[in-house]
Structure formats: C-alpha cells, structure tokens
Coordinates of C-alpha atoms in Angstrom, one line a residue:
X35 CA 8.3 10.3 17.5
X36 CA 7.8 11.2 13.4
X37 CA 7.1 14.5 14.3
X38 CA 9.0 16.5 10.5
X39 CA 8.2 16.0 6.9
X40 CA 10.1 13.8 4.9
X41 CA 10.2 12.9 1.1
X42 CA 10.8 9.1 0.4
X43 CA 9.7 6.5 -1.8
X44 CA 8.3 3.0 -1.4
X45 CA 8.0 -0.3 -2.5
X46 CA 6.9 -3.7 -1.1
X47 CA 9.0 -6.9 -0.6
X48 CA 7.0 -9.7 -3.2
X49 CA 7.5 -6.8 -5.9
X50 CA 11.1 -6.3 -5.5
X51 CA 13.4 -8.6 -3.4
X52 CA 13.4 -11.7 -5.7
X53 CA 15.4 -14.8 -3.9
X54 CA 12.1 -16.7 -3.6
X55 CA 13.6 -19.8 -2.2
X56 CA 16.9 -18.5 -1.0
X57 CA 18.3 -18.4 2.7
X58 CA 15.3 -20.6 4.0
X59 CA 12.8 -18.4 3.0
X60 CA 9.1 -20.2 2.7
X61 CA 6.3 -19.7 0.2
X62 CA 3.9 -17.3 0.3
X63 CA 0.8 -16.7 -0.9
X64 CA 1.9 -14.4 -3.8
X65 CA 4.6 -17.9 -4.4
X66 CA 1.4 -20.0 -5.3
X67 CA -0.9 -17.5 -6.6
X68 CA 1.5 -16.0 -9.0
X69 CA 2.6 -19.7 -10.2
X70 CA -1.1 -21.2 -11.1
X71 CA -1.4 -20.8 -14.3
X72 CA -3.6 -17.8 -15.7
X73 CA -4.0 -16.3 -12.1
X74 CA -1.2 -13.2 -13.2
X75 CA -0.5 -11.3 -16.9
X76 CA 2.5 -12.9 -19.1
X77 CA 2.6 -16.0 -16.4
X78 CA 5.1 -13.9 -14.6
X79 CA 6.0 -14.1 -11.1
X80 CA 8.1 -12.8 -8.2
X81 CA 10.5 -15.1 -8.3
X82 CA 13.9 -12.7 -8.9
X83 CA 11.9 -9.4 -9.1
X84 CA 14.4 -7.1 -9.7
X85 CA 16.9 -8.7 -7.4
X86 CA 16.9 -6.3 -4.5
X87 CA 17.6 -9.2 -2.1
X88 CA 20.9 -9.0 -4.1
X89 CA 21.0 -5.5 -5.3
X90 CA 20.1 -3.5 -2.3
X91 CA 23.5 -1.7 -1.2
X92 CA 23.5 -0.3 -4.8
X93 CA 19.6 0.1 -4.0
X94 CA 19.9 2.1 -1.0
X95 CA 23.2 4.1 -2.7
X96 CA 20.7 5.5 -5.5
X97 CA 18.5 6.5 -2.9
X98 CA 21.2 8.1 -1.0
X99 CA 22.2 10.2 -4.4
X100 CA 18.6 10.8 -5.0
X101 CA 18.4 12.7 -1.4
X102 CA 15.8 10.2 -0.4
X103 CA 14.7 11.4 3.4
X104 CA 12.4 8.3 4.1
X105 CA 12.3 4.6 2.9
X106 CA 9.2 2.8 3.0
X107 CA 9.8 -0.8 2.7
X108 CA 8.0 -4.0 4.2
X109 CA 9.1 -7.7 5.4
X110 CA 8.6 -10.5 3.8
X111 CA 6.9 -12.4 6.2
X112 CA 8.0 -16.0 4.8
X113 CA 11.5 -14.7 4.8
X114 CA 11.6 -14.3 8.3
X115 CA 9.6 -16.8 9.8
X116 CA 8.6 -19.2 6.5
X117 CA 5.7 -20.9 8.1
X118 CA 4.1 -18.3 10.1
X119 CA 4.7 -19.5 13.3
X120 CA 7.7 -20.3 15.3
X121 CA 11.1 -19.9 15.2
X122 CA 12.6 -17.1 13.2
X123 CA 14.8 -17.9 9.9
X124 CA 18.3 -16.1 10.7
X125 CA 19.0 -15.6 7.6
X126 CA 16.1 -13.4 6.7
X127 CA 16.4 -11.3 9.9
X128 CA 20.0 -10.5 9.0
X129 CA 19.1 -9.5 5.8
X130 CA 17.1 -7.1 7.0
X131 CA 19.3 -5.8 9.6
X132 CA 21.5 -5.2 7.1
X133 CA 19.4 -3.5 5.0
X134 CA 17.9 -1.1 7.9
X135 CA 22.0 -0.6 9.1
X136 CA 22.7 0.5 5.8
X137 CA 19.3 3.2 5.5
X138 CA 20.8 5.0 9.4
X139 CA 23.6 5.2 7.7
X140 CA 23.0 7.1 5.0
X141 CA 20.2 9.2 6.7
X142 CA 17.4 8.0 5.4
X143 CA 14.7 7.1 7.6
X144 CA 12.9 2.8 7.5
X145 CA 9.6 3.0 7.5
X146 CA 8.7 -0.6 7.8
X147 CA 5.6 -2.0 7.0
X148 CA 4.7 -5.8 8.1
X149 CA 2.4 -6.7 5.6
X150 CA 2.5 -5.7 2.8
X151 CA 0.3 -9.0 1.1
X152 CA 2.8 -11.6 1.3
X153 CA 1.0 -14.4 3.8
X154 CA 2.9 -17.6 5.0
X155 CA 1.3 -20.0 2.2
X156 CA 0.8 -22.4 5.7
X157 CA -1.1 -19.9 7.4
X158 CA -3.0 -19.7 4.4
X159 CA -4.0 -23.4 4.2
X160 CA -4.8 -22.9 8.1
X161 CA -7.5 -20.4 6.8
X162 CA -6.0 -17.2 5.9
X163 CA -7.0 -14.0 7.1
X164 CA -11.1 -15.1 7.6
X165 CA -9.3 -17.3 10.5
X166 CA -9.3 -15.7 13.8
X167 CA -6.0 -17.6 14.6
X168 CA -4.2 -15.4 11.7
X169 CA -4.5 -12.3 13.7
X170 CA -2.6 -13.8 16.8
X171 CA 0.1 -15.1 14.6
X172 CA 0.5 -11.8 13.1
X173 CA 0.6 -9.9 16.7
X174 CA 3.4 -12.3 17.3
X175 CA 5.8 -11.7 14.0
X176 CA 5.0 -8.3 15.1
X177 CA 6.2 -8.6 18.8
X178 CA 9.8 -10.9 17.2
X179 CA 9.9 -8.0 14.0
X180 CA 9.7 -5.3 17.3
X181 CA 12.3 -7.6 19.3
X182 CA 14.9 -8.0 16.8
X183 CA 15.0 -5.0 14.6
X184 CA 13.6 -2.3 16.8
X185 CA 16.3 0.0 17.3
X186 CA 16.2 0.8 13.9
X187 CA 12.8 1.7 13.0
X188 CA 11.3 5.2 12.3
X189 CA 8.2 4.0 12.1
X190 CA 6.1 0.8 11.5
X191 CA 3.2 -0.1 9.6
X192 CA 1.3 -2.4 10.5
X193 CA -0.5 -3.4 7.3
X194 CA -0.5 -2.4 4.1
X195 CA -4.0 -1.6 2.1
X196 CA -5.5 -4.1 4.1
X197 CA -8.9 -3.7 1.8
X198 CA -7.1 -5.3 -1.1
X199 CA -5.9 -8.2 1.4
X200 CA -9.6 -8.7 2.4
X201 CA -11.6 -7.8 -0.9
X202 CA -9.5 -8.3 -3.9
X203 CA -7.8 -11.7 -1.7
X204 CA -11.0 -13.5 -0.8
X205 CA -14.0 -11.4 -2.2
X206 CA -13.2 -10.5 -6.3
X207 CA -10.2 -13.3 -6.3
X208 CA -7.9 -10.9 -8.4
X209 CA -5.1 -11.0 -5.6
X210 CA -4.0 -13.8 -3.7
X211 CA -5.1 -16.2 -2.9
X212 CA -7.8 -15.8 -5.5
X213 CA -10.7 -17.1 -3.2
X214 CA -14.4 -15.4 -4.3
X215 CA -16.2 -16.0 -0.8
X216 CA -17.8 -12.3 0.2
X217 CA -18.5 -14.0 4.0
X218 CA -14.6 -14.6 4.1
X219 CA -13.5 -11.2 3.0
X220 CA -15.6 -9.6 5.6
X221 CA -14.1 -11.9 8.3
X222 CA -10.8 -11.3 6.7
X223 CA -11.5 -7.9 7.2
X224 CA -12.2 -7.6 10.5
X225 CA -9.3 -9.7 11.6
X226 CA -7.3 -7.9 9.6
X227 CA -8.4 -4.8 12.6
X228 CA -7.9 -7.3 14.8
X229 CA -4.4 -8.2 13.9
X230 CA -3.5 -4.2 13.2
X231 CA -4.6 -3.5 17.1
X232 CA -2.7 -6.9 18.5
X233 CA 0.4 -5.9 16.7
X234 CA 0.3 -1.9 18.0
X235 CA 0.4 -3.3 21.4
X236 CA 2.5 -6.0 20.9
X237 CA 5.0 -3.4 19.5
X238 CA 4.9 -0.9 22.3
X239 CA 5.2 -3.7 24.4
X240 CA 8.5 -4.7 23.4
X241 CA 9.7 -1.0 22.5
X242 CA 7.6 1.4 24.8
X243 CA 4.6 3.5 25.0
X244 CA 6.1 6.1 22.7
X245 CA 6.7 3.7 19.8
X246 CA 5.4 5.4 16.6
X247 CA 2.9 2.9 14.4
X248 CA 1.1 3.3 11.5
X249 CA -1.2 1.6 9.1
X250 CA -2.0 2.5 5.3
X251 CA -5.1 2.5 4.0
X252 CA -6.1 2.7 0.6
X253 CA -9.1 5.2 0.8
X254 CA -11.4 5.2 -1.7
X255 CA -12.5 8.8 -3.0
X256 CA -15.9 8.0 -4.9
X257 CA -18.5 10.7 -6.1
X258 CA -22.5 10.3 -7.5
X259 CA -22.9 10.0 -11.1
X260 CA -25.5 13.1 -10.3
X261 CA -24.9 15.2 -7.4
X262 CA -28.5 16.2 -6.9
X263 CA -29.4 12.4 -7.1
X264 CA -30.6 11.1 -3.8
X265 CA -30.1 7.3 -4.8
X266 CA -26.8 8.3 -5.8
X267 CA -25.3 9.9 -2.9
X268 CA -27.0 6.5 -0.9
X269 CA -24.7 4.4 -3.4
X270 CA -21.6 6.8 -2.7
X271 CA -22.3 6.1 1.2
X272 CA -22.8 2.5 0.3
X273 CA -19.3 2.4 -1.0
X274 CA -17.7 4.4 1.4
X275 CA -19.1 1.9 3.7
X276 CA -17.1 -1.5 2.4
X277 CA -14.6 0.7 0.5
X278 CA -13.4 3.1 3.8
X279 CA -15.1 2.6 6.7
X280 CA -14.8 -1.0 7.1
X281 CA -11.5 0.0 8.4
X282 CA -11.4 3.5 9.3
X283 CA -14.4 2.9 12.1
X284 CA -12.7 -0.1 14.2
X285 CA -9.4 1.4 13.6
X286 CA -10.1 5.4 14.4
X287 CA -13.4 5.0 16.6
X288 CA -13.8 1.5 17.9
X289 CA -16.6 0.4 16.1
X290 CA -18.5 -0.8 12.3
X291 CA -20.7 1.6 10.5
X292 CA -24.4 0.8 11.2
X293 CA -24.9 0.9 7.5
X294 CA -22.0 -1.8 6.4
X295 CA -23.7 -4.2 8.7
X296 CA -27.0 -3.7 7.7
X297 CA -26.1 -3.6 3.9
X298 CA -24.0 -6.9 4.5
X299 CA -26.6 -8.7 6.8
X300 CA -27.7 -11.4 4.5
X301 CA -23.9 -12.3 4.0
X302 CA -22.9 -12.8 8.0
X303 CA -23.9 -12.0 11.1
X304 CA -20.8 -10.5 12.0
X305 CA -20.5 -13.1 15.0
X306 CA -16.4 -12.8 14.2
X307 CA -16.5 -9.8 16.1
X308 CA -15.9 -10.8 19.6
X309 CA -16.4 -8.9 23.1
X310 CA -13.5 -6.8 23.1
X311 CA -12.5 -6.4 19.6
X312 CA -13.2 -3.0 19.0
X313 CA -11.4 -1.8 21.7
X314 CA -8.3 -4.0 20.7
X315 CA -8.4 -2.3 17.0
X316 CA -8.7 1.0 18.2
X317 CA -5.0 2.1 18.9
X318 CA -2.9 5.6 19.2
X319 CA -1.4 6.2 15.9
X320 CA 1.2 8.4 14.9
X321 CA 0.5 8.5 11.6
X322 CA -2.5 7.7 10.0
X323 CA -0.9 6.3 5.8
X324 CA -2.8 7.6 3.0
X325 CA -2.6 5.5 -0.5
X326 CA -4.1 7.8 -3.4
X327 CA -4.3 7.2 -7.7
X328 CA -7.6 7.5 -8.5
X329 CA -11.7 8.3 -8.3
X330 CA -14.3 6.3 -9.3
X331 CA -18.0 7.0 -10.2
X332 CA -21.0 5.7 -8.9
X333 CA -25.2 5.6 -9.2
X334 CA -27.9 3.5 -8.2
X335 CA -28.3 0.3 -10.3
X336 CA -32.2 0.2 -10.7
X337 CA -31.7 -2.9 -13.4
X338 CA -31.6 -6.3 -13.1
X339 CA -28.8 -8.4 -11.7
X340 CA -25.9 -7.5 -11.2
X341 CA -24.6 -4.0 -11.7
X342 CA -21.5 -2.7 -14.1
X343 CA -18.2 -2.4 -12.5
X344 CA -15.6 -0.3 -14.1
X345 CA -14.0 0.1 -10.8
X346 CA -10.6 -0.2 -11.9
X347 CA -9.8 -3.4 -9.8
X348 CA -9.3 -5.4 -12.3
X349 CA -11.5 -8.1 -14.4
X350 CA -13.5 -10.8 -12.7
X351 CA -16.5 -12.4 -12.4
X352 CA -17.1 -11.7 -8.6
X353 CA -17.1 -8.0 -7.3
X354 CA -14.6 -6.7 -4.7
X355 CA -17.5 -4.6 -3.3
X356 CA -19.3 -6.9 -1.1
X357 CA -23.2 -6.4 0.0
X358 CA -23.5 -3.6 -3.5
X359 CA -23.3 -6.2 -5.8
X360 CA -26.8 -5.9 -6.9
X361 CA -27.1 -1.9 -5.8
X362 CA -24.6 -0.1 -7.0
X363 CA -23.3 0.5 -10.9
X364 CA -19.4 1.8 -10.8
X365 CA -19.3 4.0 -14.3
X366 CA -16.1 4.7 -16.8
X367 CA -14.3 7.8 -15.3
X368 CA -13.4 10.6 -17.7
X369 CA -9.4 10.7 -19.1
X370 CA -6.9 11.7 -18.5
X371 CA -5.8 7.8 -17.7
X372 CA -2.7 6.5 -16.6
X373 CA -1.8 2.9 -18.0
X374 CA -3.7 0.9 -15.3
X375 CA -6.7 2.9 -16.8
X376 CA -7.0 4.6 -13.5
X377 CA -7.8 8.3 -14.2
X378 CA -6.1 11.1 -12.8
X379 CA -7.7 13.4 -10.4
X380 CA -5.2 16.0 -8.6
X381 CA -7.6 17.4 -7.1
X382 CA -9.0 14.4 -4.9
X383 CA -6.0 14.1 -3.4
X384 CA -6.4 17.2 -1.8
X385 CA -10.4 16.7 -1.4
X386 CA -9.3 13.5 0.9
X387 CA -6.8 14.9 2.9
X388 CA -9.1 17.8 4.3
X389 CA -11.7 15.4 4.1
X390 CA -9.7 12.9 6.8
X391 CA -8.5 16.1 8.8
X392 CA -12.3 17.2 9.4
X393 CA -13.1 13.9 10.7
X394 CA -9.7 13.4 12.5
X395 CA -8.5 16.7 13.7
X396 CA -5.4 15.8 15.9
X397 CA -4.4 12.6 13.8
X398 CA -1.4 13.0 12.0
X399 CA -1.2 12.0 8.3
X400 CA 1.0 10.5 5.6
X401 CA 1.0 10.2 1.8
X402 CA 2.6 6.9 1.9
X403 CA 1.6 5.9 -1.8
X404 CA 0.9 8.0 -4.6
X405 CA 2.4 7.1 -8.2
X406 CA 1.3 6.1 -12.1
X407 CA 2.3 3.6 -14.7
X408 CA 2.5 4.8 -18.0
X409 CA 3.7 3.0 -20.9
X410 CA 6.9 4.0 -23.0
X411 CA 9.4 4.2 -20.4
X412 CA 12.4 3.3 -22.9
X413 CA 16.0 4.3 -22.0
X414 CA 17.7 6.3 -25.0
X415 CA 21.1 7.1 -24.3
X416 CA 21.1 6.7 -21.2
X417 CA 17.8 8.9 -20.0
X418 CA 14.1 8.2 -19.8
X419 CA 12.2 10.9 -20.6
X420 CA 8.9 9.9 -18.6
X421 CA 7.3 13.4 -18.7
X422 CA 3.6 12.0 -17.8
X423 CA 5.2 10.7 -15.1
X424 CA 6.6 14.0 -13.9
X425 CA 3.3 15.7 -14.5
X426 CA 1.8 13.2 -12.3
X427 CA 4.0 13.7 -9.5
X428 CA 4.3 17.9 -9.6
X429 CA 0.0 18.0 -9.7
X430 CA -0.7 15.4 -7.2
X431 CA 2.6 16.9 -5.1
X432 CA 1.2 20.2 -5.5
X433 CA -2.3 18.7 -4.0
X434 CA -0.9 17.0 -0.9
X435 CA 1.2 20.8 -0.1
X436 CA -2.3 22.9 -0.9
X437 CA -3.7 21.0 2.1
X438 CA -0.7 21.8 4.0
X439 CA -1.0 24.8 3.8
X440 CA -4.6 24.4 4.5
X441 CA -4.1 23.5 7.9
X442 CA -3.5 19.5 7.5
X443 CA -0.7 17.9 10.3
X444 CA 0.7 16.2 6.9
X445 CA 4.1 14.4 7.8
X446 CA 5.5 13.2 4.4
X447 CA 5.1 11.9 1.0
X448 CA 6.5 8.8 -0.3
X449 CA 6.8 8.2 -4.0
X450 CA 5.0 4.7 -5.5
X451 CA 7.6 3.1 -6.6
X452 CA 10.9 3.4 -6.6
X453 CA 12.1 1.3 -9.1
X454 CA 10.0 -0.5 -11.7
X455 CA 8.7 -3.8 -9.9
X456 CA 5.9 -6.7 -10.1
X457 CA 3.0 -5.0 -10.4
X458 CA 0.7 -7.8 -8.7
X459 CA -1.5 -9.4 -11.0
X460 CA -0.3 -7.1 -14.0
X461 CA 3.2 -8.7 -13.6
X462 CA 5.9 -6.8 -15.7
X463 CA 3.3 -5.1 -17.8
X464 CA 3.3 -2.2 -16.0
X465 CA 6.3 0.3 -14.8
X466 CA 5.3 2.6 -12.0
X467 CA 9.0 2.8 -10.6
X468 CA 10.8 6.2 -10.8
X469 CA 13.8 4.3 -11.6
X470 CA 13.9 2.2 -14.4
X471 CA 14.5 -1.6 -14.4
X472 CA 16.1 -3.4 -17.4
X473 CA 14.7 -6.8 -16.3
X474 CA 17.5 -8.9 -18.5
X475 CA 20.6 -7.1 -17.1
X476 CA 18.7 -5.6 -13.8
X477 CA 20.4 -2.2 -14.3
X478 CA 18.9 0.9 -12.6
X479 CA 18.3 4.0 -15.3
X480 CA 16.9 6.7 -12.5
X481 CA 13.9 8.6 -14.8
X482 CA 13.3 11.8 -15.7
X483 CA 10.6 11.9 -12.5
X484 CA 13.5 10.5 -10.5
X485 CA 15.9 13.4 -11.5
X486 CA 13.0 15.7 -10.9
X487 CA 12.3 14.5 -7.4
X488 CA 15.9 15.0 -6.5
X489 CA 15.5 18.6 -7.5
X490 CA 12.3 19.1 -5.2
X491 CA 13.7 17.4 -2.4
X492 CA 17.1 19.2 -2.7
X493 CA 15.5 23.0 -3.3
X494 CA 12.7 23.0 -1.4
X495 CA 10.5 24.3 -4.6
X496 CA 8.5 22.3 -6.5
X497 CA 9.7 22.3 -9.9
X498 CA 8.1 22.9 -13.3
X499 CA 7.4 19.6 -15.8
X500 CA 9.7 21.3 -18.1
X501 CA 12.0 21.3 -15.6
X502 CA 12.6 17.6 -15.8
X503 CA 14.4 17.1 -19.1
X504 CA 16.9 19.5 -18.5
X505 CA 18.4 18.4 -15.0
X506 CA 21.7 17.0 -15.2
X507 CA 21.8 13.0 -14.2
X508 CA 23.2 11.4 -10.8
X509 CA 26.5 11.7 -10.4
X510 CA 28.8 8.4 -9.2

C-alpha cells in the first residue's frame, strides 16, 4: 500500500520519450494531431521530444542526484500495443521494464499512469473515447500493463485528467483529436469512468485485492464574479458540474450530478450510461491525484449568444464547457500570471485540498501535478536562475503542507515537470520542466527550482526563494 509521503516529479510519455516510429511503436492520436498542419504552435510535434526513449538512464540518474522519492511517469499506449488491441509489441514492454528496473534500483518509487492522452490512432478511427468499445480495450492494456510489469509498480493511475481527454479532445478541439461534438465529449466522458472502474478491477485482478490505483483529476477551483450574487454562485455550481463532478460523482459516489444532466439535457439523453455502470466506476482508491495551476472566474451571462471565455484553455471557436455555453461568462483573472497566462493562486490549492477532505474524509490524496511555465529560462554559465519558478513551487508547496497540517491524509507531491517537454498544443513554446532542455544538443541544465527541490527534499524544511541561487549544483 502507498501508505508515506513522498516528493517526486512527473511527466507524461507523448511530451518526453521521442522515438515516434521506433521499436514498432504505432501512431497515436497526439502522432496525427500534432502533424495536421495549424492544429499545434510552431508546427512542432512529439516526434524526438527530448529523447528520453534514449536518454532515460541519464534521466533517472539526475533524478537519483536530485533525491527524487517518487516518479510519476505514464505508457505510451501505441508503444506497447500500437493498435490498441492485441498482441503486445515486445519492444515497448522492455523498454519499460527497463526503465521501472532502473527507478527500484535507485529507490525511487514508479508511479505509473496508463493514460496519459496518447490513444492508439486505430482506436481513434474506431470512435475514440465516445465509443463504448474504447473502455473494454483500455480495461485490457490495463489487465497485460498489470500482467507484465506488475511487480514493479508503486502505484497506478489509471487516467490522467481525463476532463481534458473528454472536453478539450472532442468538445473545444484544442487537444487531440481536435473533434468539436459536445454529445461526444460527454459520452467520452462517461466511458472514460467506465474505462477507469474496468481497469481497477482488471488490475486487482491480475495483482490482488490490495493493489494500490489511482486516477488524477484535474479539479477545477472556480469562484463568483460577486459572492453575494445568487446567479453567480448557480454559474460556479454549473461549472463545477462539467468541470468536477462529471468525474468525481461516478468515480467517488456511483452516480452523475442531477444538475449536469439536467443542464446538458438538450445535448443527450445520457442513454450511454448503461445498467451497471455506476457501480463499475465506483472503485477503492488509494489515492485520490490532485492536478492544481490555477482559478478561474465566473458570473451569469445575461447577454446574447454566447458568453466570453477567458478560461485559460486555450483559443477556439467551440467551448470546452459543455451545456454553459450560452449561461455562463468565464472573466480575466487578476495577475500575478505565469506564461500560459494562468494566474497564480497559492491559496486555492490549499482551499481544494480541505475542500476534497470535507467531502471525502477517509480518501487518501495526492498532489500529482502542480508546476508553471515562465519564459526566460536561459542557461548562463552553466545555471538557470528561474526564481519565478522557485517562488511558485515554495508558495504552492507551502499550501499543500498548511492543509497537512490541517488534518488532510496528503501522501505526496509531485513536481510538473521534470524536464522541459512538449507542452501539448503550445509545443516548445513553453518550459515548465525543473530541468532545463537544450532541444539542439538535448543536454539536461537542472534549474535553480531543481537545486531548490533537492534542498527541500534532502532537509526536510522548506527553503526560502533566496535560498535558490545560492545552492551549490549537482555533483557527478
């Protein structure tokens, strides 16, 4: 069982391993949507990455010197079984082996997510995750995943931000595979629940009942425009509706808010949802995985049309938030901003952990994202003074231990990202990594933040920002 605190980092496989269409692995998703033209900033694409297909003994070595407790990585799904279904690619199961092998070794913990976005192009032109079949394949790759690499797990995740698969995939279009069909996303959705209970059991079935699983949601922590504003608080429960508990009710009770069926009524009848479902989705979890950057600000739209977004999801004609199109306006947040143009809000982080433990008193919880992007990460002479960065990281750090203290059963934190990756639909653009990446060369300059992490982790203090620029770099 994950039962201690740990300090780790994160990143995903599309964003880092590179080797696109090496050792039999098959096209994804992120392959196609990331090589039509216009779909991703720069026309860049995952196609090397930063070469941690190739790179990742020296990968797991800075980790190691960094005093990394916890790794949170995720499969390519096309690597190890490139269409979806059938037979596993040996190749791609090796690697991975490997790469778990190497983590025990060293001490630091795998926590390994499935999905983490990457969907088997074929399954994809089967129907994608608004296909019922999708789920079932999924439980399956879970149940070979749990069969082959088992024994060297901490912990699994099932999914990864599974409302970005459903609602920026198939609803707003911004993420692969770029469809703009609100019915679809809310199938996708659900199937998405669907495919995090099949793979639960599937897993426990191959590995026992004591198996520790996870999924990590990306929770959205939204407040009223004007606090005393009934309309407004109905738009902030609106949100939360499509925004959290679209997953959080199938996942943690068993069932669908009342009010995301009756707000999404003229979209679908929800007739996806078979006899049974809910009690499929609902499974033990161990952890409960937390992703936290930002706030947003709502009110009532009382206009015409469509309402303003300024969600921070990126730019696009259709809206991510399905059934508040024409209800609810998302407003500019107050700065401080980090590059994304997400704002930074401390605070929240701590309002949501509290705010999960009052709902879920006995479930477990894990920061399994939390990170920034901000621009000017430069190496000079050999360091990267990324001091926004560390600021980021000591308030939002100093958040997650508040509620700690407060009570919370919080089981670890894991830095977004470790090294500087593809940042989706931003491409290169945008450096969120800890580590810095010299795309040209590929060579690893750990940041300021990275130095800085290595202190906390190694004293057991958090230090001061000013700390950072003064701590001696890696040795080896």
């Amino acid at each position: 069982m994950w039962e201690d605190f740990r300090w780790g980092v994160a990143t995903a496989a599309y964003q880092v391993e590179g080797a696109a269409r090496e050792d039999g692995r098959g096209p994804s998703i992120w392959d196609t949507f990331s090589h039509t033209p216009g779909r991703v900033q720069g026309g860049d694409t995952g196609d090397v990455a930063v070469d941690h297909y190739r790179r990742w003994r020296e990968d797991v070595a800075l980790m190691s010197r960094l005093g990394v407790q916890a790794y949170r990585l995720s499969i390519s799904w096309p690597r190890v079984q490139p269409g979806g279904r059938g037979p596993l690619n040996p190749e791609g199961v090796a690697f991975y082996r490997a790469l778990l092998d190497e983590l025990r070794a060293r001490g630091i913990a795998p926590v390994v997510t499935l999905y983490h976005w990457d969907l088997p192009q074929e399954l994809e032109d089967a129907g994608g995750w608004p296909s019922r079949d999708t789920a079932y394949a999924f439980a399956e790759y879970a149940r070979l995943m749990a069969r082959e690499l088992g024994d060297r797990v901490a912990l699994w995740t099932t999914l990864n931000e599974p409302w970005c698969t459903a609602f920026l995939g198939y609803a707003s279009g911004v993420h692969a595979p770029g469809r703009t069909e609100p019915a679809a996303a809310l199938a996708a959705a659900h199937h998405l629940n669907l495919a995090h209970g099949l793979a639960t059991v599937a897993i426990r079935e191959e590995l026992g009942e004591d198996t520790p699983v996870s999924i990590s949601l990306n929770l959205h922590v939204t407040h009223p425009a004007d606090p005393e504003s009934g309309p407004d608080l109905e738009a902030v429960a609106q949100v939360d509706a499509v925004g959290n508990h679209v997953f959080l009710g199938p996942v943690m009770d068993g069932s669908y808010p009342t009010r995301l069926l009756r707000d999404t009524a003229h979209l679908t009848d929800w007739s996806f949802v078979q006899p049974g479902d809910l009690t499929i989705t609902r499974q033990r979890l161990d952890v409960l995985g937390l992703n936290y950057y930002s706030t947003q600000l709502v009110r009532r739209h009382v206009g015409a049309g469509a309402a303003p977004r300024a969600d921070g999801h990126g730019a696009a004609n259709a809206s991510p938030w399905v059934g508040t199109e024409e209800d609810v306006e998302f407003l500019p947040v107050d700065p401080p901003h980090t590059a994304m143009g997400w704002n930074i809000r401390p605070e929240a982080l701590e309002e949501l952990l509290l705010a999960l433990d009052n709902a879920y008193p006995d479930q477990p919880l894990m920061v399994t994202e939390n990170g920034a992007a901000f621009d000017g990460d430069v190496p000079v002479d050999g360091r990267v003074h990324d001091t926004a960065r560390v600021a980021y990281l000591h308030s939002h750090i100093a958040a997650a231990l508040r509620a700690r203290e407060a009570g919370v059963d919080l089981r670890g934190y894991l830095a977004w990202s470790f090294v500087d990756n593809f940042e989706w639909a931003y491409g290169y653009s945008k450096r969120f990594g800890i580590v810095h990446v010299d795309l040209d060369s590929q060579q690893r300059t750990p940041k300021d933040s990275a130095l800085w992490y290595r202190e906390l982790i190694r004293s057991g203090r958090l230090p001061g920002v000013e700390e950072a620029a003064a701590l001696p770099p890696l040795e080896g």
